[in-house]
Coordinates of C-alpha atoms and ligand atoms in Angstrom, one line a residue:
X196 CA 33.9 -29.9 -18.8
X197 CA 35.6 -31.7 -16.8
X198 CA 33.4 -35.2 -15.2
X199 CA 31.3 -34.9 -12.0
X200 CA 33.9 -36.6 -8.9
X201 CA 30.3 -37.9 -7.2
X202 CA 26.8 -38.3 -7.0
X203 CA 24.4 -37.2 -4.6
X204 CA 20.7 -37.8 -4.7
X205 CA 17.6 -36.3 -2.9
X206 CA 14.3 -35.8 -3.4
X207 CA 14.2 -31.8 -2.9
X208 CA 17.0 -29.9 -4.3
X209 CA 16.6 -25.8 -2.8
X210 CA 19.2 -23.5 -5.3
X211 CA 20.0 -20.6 -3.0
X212 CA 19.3 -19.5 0.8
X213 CA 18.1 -16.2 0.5
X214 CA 14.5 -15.7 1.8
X215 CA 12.9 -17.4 -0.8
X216 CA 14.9 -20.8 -0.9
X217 CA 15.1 -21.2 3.1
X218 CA 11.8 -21.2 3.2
X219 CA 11.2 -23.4 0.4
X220 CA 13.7 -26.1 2.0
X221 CA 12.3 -25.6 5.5
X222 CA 9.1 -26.1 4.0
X223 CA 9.8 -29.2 1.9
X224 CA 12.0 -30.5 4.6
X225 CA 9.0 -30.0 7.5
X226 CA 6.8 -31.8 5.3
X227 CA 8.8 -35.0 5.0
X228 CA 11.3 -34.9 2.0
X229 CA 14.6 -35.4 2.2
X230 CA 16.2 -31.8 0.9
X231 CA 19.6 -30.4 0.3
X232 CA 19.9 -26.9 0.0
X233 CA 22.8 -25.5 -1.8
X234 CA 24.1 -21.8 -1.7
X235 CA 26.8 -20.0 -2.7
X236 CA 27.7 -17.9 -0.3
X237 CA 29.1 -18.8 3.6
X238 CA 25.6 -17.8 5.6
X239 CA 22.1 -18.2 5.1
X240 CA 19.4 -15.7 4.3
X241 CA 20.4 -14.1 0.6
X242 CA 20.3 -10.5 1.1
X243 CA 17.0 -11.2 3.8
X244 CA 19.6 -10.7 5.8
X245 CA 20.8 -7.4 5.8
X246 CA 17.1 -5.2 5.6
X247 CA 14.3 -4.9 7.4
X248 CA 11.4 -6.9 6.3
X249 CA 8.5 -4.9 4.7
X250 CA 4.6 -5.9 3.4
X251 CA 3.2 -8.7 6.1
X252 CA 0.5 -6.2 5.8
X253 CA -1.9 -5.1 3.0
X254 CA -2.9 -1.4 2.8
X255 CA -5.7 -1.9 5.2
X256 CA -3.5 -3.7 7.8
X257 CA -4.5 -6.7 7.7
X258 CA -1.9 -9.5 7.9
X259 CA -1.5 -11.3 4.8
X260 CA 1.9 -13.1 4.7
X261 CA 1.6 -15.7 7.9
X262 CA 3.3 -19.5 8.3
X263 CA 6.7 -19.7 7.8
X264 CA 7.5 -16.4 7.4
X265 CA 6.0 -15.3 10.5
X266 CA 7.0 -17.9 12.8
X267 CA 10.7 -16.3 11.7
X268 CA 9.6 -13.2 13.3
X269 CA 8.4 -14.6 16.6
X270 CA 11.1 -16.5 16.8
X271 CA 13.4 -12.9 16.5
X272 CA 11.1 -11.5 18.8
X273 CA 11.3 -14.1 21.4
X274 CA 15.6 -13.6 21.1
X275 CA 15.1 -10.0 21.5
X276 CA 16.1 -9.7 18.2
X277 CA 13.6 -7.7 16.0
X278 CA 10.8 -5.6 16.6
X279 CA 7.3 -5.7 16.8
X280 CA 5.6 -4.9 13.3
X281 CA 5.3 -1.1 12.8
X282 CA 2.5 0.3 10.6
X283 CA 3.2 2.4 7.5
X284 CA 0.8 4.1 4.8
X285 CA 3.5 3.2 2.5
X286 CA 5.1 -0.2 3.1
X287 CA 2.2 -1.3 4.9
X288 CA 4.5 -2.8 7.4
X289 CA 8.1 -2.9 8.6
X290 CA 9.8 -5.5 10.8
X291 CA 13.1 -4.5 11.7
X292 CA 15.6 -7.6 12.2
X293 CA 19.0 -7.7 14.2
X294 CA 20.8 -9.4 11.3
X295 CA 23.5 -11.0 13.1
X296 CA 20.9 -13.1 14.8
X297 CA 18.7 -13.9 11.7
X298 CA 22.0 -15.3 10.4
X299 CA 22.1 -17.2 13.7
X300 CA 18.2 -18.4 13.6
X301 CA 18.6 -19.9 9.8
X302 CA 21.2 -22.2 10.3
X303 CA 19.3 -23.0 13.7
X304 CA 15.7 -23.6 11.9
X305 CA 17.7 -25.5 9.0
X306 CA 19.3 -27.9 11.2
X307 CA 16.1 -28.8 13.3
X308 CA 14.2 -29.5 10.1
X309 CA 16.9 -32.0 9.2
X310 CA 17.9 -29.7 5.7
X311 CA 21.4 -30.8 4.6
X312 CA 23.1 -28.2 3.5
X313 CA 26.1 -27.0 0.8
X314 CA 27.8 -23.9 1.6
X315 CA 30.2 -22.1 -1.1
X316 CA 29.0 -24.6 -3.7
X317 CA 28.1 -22.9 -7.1
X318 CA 25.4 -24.4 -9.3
X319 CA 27.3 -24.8 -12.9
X320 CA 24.9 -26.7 -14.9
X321 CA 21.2 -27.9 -14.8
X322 CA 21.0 -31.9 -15.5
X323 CA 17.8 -31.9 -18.1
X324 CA 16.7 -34.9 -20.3
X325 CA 14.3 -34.1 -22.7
X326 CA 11.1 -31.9 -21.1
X327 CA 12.6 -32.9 -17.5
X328 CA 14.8 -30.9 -15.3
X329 CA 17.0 -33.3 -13.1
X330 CA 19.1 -31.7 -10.9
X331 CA 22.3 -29.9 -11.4
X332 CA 25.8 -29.9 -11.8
X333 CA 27.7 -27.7 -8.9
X334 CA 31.8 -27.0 -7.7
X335 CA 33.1 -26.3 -4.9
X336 CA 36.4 -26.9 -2.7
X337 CA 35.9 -30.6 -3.2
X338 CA 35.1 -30.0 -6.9
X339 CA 32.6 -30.9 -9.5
X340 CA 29.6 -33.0 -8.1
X341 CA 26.4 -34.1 -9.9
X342 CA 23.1 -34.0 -7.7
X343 CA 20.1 -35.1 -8.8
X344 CA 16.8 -34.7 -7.7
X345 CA 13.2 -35.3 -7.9
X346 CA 12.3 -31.5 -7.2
X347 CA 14.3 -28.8 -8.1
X348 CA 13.7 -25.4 -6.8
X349 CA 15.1 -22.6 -8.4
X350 CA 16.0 -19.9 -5.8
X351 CA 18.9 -18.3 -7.0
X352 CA 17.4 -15.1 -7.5
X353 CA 19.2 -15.1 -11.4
X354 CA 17.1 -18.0 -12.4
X355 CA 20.7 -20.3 -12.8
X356 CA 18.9 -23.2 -13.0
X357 CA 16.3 -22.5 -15.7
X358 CA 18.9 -20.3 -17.8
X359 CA 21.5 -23.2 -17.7
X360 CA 18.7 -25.8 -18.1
X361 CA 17.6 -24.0 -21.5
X362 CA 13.9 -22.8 -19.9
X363 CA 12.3 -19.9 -20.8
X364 CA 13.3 -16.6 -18.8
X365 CA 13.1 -12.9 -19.3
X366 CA 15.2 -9.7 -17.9
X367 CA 14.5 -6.4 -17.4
X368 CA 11.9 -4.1 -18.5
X369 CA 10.4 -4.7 -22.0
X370 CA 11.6 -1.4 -23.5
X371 CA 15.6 -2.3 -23.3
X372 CA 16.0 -4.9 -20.8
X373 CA 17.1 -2.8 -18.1
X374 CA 16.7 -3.7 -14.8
X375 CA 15.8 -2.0 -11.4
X376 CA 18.9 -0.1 -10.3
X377 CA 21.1 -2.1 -7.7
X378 CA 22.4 -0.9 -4.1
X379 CA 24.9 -2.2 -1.7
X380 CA 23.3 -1.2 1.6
X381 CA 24.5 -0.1 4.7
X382 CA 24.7 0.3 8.3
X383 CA 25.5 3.1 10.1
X384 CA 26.0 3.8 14.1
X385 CA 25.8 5.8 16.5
X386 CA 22.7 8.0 15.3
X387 CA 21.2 10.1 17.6
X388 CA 17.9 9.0 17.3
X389 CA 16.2 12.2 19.2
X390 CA 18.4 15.0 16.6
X391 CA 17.1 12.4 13.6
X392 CA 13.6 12.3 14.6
X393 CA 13.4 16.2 14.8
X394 CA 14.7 16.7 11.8
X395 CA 12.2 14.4 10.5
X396 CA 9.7 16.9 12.4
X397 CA 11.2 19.8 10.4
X398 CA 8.1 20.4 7.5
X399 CA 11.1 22.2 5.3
X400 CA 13.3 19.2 5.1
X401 CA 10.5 16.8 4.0
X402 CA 11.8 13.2 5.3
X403 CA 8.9 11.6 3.5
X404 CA 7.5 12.6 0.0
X405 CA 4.8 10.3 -0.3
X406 CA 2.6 11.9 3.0
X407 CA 3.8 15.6 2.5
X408 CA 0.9 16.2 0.1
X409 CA -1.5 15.1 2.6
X410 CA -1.7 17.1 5.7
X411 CA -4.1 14.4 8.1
X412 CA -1.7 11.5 7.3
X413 CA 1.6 13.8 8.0
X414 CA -0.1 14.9 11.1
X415 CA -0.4 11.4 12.1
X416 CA 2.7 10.2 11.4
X417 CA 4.3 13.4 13.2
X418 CA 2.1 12.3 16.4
X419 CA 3.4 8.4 16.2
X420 CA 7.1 9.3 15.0
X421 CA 8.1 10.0 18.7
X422 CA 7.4 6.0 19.5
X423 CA 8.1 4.4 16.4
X424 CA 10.8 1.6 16.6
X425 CA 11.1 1.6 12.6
X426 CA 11.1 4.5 10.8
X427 CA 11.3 4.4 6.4
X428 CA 12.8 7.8 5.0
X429 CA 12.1 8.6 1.6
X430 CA 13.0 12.5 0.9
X431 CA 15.6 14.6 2.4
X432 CA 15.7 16.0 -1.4
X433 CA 16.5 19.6 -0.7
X434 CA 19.4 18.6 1.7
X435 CA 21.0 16.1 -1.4
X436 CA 20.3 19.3 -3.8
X437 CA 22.8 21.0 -1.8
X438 CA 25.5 18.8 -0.8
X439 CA 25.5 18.3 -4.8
X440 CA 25.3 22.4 -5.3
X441 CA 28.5 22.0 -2.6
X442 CA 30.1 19.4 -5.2
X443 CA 29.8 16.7 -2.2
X444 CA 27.3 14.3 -3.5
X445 CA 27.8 12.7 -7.1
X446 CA 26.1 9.4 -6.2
X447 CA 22.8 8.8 -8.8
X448 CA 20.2 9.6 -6.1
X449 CA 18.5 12.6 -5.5
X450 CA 16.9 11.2 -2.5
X451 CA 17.7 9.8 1.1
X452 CA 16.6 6.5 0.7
X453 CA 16.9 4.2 4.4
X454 CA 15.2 2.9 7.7
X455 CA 16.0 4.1 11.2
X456 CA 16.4 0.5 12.6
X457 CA 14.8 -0.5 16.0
X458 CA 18.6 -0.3 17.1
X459 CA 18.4 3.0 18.5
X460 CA 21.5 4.0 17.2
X461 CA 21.4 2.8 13.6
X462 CA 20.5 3.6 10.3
X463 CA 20.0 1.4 7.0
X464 CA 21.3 3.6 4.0
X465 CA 20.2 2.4 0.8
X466 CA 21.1 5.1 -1.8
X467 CA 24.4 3.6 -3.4
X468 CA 23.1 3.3 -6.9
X469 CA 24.3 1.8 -10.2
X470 CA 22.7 2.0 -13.6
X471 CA 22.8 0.0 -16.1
X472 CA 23.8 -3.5 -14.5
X473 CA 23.6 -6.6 -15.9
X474 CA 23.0 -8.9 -12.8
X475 CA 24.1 -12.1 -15.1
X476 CA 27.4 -10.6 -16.3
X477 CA 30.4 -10.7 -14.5
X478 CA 32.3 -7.1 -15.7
X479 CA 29.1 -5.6 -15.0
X480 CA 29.1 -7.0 -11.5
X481 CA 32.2 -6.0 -11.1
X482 CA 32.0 -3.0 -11.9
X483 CA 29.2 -2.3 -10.0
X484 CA 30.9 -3.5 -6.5
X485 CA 33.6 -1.1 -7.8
X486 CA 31.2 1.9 -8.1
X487 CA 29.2 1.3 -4.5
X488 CA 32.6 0.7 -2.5
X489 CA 33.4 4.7 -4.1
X490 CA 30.0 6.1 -3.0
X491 CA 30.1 4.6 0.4
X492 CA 32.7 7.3 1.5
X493 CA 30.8 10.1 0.1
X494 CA 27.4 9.3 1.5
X495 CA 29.2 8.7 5.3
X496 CA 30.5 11.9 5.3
X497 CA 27.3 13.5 3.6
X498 CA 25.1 12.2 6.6
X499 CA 27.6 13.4 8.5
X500 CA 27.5 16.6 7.7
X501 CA 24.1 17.4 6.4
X502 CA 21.5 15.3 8.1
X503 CA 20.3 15.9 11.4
X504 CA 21.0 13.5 14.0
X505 CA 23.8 11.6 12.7
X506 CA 26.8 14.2 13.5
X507 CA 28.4 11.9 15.3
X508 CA 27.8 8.4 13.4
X509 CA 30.2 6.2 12.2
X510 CA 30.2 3.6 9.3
X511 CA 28.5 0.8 11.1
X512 CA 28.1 -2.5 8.5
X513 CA 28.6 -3.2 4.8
X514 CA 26.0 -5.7 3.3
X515 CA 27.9 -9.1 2.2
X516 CA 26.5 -8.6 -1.1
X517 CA 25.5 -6.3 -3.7
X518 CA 21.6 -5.8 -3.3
X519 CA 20.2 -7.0 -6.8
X520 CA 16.6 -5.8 -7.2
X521 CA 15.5 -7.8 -10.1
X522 CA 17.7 -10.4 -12.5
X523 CA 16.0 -13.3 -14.6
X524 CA 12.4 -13.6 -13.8
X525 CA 11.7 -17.9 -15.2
X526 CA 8.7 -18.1 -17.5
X527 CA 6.1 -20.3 -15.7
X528 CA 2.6 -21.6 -16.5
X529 CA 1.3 -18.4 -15.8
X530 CA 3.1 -14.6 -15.9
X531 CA 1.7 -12.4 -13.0
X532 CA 1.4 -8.8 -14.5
X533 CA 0.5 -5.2 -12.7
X534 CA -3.3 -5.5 -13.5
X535 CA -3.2 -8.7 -11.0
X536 CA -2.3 -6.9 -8.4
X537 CA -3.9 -3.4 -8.8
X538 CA -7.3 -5.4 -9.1
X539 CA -6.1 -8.1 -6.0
X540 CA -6.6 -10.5 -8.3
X541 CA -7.9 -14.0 -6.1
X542 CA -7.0 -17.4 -8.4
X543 CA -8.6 -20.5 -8.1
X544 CA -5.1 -22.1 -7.7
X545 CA -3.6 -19.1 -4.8
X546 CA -0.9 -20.5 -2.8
X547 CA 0.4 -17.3 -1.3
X548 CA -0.1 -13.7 -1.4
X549 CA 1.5 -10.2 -1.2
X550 CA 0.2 -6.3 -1.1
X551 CA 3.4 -4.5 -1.6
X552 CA 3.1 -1.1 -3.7
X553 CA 4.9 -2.2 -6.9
X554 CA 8.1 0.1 -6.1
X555 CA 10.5 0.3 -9.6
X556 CA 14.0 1.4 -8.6
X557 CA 14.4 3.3 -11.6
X558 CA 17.2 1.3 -14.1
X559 CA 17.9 4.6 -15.4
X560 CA 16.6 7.9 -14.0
X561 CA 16.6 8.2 -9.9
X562 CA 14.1 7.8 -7.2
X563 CA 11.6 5.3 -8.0
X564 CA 7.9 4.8 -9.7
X565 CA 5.3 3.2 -7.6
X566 CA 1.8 2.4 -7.7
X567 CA -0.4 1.1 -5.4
X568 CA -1.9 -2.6 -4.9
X569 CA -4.7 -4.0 -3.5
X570 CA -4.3 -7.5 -1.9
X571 CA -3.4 -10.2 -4.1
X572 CA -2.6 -13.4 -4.3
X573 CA 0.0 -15.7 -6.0
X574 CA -0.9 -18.7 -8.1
X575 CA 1.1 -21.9 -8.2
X576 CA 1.4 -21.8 -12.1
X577 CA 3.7 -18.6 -11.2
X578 CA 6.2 -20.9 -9.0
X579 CA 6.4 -23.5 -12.3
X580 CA 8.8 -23.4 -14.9
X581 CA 6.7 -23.8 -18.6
X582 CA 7.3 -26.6 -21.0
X583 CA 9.1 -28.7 -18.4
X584 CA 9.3 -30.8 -15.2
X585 CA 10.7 -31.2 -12.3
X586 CA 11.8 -27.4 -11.9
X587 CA 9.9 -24.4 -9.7
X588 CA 10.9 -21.2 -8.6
X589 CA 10.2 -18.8 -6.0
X590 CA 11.5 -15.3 -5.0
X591 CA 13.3 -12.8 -7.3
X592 CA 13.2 -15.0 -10.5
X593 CA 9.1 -15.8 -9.8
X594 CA 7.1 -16.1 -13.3
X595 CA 6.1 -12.2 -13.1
X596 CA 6.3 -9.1 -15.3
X597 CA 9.3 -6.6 -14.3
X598 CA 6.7 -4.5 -13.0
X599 CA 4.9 -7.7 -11.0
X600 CA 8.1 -8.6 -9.3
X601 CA 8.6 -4.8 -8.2
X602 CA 5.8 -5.8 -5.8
X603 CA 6.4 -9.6 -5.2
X604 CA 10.6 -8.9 -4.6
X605 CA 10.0 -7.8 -0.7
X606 CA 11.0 -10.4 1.5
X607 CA 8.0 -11.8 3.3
X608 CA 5.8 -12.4 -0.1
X609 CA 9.2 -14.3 -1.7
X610 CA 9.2 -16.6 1.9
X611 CA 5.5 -17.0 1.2
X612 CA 5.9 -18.1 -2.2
X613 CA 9.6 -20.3 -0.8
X614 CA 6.7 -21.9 1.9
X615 CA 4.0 -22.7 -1.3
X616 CA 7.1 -23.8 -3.7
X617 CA 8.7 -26.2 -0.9
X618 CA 5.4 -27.4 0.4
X619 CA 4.5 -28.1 -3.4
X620 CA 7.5 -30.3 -3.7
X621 CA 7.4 -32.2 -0.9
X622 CA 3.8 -33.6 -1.7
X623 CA 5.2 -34.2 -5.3
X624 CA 7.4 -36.6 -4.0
X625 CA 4.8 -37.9 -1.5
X626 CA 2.9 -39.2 -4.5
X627 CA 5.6 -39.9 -6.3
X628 CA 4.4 -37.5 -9.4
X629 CA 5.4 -34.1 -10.9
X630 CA 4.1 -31.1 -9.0
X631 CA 1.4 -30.3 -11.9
X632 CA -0.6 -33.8 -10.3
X633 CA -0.8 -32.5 -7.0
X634 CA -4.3 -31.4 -6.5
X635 CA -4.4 -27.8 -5.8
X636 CA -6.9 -28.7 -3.1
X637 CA -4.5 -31.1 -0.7
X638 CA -1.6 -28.4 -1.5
X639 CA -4.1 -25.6 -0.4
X640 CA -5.2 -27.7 2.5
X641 CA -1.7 -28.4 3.8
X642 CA -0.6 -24.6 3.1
X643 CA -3.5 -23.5 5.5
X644 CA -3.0 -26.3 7.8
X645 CA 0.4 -25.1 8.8
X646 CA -0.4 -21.6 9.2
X647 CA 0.1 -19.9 5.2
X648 CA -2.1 -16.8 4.2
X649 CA -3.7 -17.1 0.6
X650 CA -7.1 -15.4 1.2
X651 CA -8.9 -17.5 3.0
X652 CA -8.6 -15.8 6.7
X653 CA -7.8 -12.6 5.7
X654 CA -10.5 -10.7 7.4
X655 CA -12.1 -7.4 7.6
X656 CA -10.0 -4.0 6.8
X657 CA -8.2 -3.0 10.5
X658 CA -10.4 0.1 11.1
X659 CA -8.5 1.0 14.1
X660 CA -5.4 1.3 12.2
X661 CA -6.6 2.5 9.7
X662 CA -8.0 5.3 12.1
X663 CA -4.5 5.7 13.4
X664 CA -2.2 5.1 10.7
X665 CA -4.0 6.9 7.5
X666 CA -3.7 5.7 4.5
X667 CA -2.6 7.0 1.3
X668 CA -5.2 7.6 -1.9
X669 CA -4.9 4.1 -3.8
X670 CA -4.4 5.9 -7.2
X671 CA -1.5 8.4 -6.2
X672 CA -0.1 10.9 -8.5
X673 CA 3.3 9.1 -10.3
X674 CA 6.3 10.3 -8.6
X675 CA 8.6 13.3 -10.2
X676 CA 12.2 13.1 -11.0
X677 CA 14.0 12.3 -13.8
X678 CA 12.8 9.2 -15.4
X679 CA 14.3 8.4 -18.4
X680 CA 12.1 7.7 -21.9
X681 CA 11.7 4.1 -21.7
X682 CA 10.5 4.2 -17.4
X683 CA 7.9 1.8 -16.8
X684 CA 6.4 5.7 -15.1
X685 CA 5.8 6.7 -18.8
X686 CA 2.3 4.5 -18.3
X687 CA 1.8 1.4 -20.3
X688 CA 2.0 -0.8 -17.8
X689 CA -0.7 1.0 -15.4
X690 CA -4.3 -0.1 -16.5
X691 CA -6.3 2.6 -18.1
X692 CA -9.3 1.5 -15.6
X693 CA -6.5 1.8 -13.0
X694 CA -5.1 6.0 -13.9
Ligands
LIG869 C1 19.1 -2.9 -2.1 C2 17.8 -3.7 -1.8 C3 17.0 -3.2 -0.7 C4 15.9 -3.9 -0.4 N1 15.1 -3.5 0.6 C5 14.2 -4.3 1.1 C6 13.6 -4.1 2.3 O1 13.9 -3.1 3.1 N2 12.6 -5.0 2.8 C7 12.2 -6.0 2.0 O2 11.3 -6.8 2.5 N3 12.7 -6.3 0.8 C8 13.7 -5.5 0.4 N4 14.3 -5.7 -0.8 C9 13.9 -6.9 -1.6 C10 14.3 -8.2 -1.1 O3 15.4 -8.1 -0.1 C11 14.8 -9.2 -2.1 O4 14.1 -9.1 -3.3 C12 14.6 -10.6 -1.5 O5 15.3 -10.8 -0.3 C13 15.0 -11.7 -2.6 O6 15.1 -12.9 -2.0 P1 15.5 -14.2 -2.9 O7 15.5 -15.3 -2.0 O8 14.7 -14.2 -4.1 O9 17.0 -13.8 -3.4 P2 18.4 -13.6 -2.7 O10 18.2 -13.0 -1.3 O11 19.2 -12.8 -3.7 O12 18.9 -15.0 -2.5 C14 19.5 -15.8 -3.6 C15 20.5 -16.7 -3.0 O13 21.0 -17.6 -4.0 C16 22.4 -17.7 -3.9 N5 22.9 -18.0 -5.2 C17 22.8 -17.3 -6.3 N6 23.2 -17.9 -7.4 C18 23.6 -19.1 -7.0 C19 24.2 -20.2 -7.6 N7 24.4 -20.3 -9.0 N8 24.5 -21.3 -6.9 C20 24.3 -21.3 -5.5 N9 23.7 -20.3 -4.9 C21 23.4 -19.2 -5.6 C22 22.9 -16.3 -3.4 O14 24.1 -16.3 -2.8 C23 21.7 -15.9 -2.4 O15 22.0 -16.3 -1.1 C24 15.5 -5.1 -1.2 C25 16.3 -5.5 -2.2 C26 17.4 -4.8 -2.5 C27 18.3 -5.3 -3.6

């Protein structure tokens, strides 16, 4: 390898932009350490910035991802440019984004927090001496450049840093290793919002399995639907059965899968599908981007012609990047597992927390698995690579079980744990220590000082949306479908206390 052209030091050293990482740096950076923030790719926001943004809310609607993250969607809503957070007995919550402007907002938010940032600059190599991560080695245009840092914070969503520093990570589900089925997402226009919403309506055409068996939360959702600015589709099966029957649907999804976006005219698709992909190997990749730029075609002219409302729509947007659910998850002090957060586990060291149903795009079958969770919170040992230091994570490659991050992967609960992981570093660096000697007290106290939800004002259940909303039974039937032998559905990872 060829030698490093220059040095650069700083105290806090952020590895990619997506939701996580931003808010890690703006956090670090906002509490008074010098922070560089490096990311591949030519914008900010990972793939935050393509989807709408689901689970600020628990499953009795009650706010429980604030701070950081939620100062981003004031910030939207005060540019007219997401909207307000709409109420689901699935998701919990949706906030639907103009994407263009989040794009805007990030580079905006970075700047006033005095971040310096690398754009199109590639982490190659982890600098690690002994038990202590250092920095990293990273090309660009300009070449090969060696930064080192007091704090490094492993966003990447692949876990670069730890798998190039030699730290402990894991992929996949335990059976093979398989992770959750990718998508490249996209936009489409000019929807008519009124034909979609009827068909929605029709009881035949079943837009949404998960409240069909239950007649009082369909009715409910049939009395808001008319209002709603975000609206999450999972079903539509009978209409895919017989595209396919007309041999115009060979994508691997037997479902529509996609938002109606507070755009009145657009519509998120996320149903192009891969199986099989290895996230950290380049032919895979590639072959995936191959696959998803074939199905695009077929699901624009499937919509087209099958799905009410969107006769007349048009291929709006196509995500900058391929939509990886899950790659290396870093082994940290602690591994957060499913029975955490069916029980809504609260630990004495919480820095953040999340309430998203743990949602498996299945690596191999279609559709997904799902279970429901109760409230629960994050610890820091979760955001701490084990048997080293000087290295954290946060988002995608959080120390969790595959079926942990299913839940933890939504983007408000990876900018909670990007606010704990940046906050964390910065008062490293205020003490001049490793992240393990900050008392989990002063980080705790900070956290809540600026505004970050990790149980301690979460309050009573929202009755009166509860009233209005519905809300599903927390131990749900498993989904149906065609999971294959070694889906996390077949049932060791749910609880036996939990069934
Ligand atoms: C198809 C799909 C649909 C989803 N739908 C929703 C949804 O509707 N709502 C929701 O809340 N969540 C959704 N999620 C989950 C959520 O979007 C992601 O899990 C979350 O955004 C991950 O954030 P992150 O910061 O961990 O990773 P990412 O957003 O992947 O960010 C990682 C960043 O690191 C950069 N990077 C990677 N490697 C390097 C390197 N070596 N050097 C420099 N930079 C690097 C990348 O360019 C990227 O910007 C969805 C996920 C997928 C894949």
């Amino acid at each position: 390898m060829p030698a490093p052209s220059s040095t650069f030091r700083t105290e806090v050293l952020v590895i990619g932009s997506g939701a996580a990482g931003l808010t890690a740096a703006l956090a670090a950076a906002r509490n008074g350490a010098e922070t560089l923030l490096i990311e591949s790719a030519g914008f900010l926001g990972g793939i935050s910035a393509t989807l709408p943004w689901l689970g600020f809310h628990d499953r009795d609607y009650r706010l429980i991802v604030k701070g950081l993250p939620l100062e981003f969607c004031q910030r939207l809503q005060a540019l007219g440019a997401a909207s307000h957070h709409e109420l689901d007995p699935k998701c919990a919550s949706a906030i639907s984004i103009d994407s263009h402007w989040w794009k805007i907002l990030a580079m905006q938010l970075v700047r006033e927090a005095g971040v310096r940032l690398m754009l199109h600059t590639q982490v190659v190599d982890t600098i690690r001496e002994g038990d202590r991560i250092h920095g990293v080695i990273v090309e660009n245009k300009s070449g090969r450049q060696r930064i080192e840092a007091a704090v490094t914070i492993d966003c990447s969503g692949d876990g670069d840093v730890a798998a190039r520093g030699h730290v402990a990570w894991a992929k996949g589900r335990t059976a093979d290793g398989l992770v959750q089925a990718p998508t490249l997402v996209f936009k489409l226009a000019g929807v008519n919002r009124a034909g979609f919403i009827a068909g929605c309506k029709d009881p035949a055409i079943n837009y949404r399995e998960w409240i069909s068996p239950y007649p009082e939360l369909r009715e409910k959702m049939m009395r808001r639907l008319d209002h709603m600015h975000v609206i999450i589709c999972g079903g539509f099966a009978k209409l895919v059965e017989q595209a396919r029957a007309a041999g115009e649907f060979n994508v691997p999804q037997t479902r529509i899968v996609g938002v109606k976006l507070h755009q009145p005219d657009q519509f998120l698709v996320v149903m192009t599908r891969v199986l099989g992909l290895d996230p950290t190997n380049t032919a895979s990749l590639t072959d995936a981007y191959t696959r998803v730029y074939e199905q695009i075609p077929i699901l624009v002219r499937f919509f087209k012609k099958w799905v009410p409302g969107f006769e007349q729509s048009h291929l709006g947007e196509i995500a900058p990047m391929l939509g990886v659910r899950e790659s290396r998850r870093i082994m940290g002090d602690y591994l957060l597992n499913a029975e955490d957060l069916i029980a809504g586990r609260v630990f004495d060291d919480a820095v953040s927390m999340g309430a998203y149903h743990i949602d498996i795009h299945r690596p191999a079958g279609t559709w997904v698995d799902s279970h429901n969770v109760r409230a629960y919170t994050i610890p820091l040992r979760c955001l701490i690579a084990h048997d080293v230091d000087g290295l954290l994570m946060a988002g995608k490659c959080l120390s969790a079980t595959h079926e942990a991050v299913a839940s933890t992967r939504v983007i408000p609960i990876c900018m909670g744990q990007g606010q704990a992981a940046g906050t964390a570093a910065a008062l490293a660096v205020k003490r001049g220590g490793g992240v393990r000697q900050v008392p989990i007290s002063e980080l705790q106290d900070t956290l809540a000082a600026q505004g970050a939800e990790f149980g301690r004002t979460v309050g009573e259940p929202n009755w009166q949306a509860i009233d209005e909303v519905g809300q599903l039974p927390f131990d749900e039937p498993p989904t149906t479908g065609d999971k294959d032998s070694a889906s996390s559905a077949a049932g060791a990872w749910v609880p036996s206390t939990a069934r």
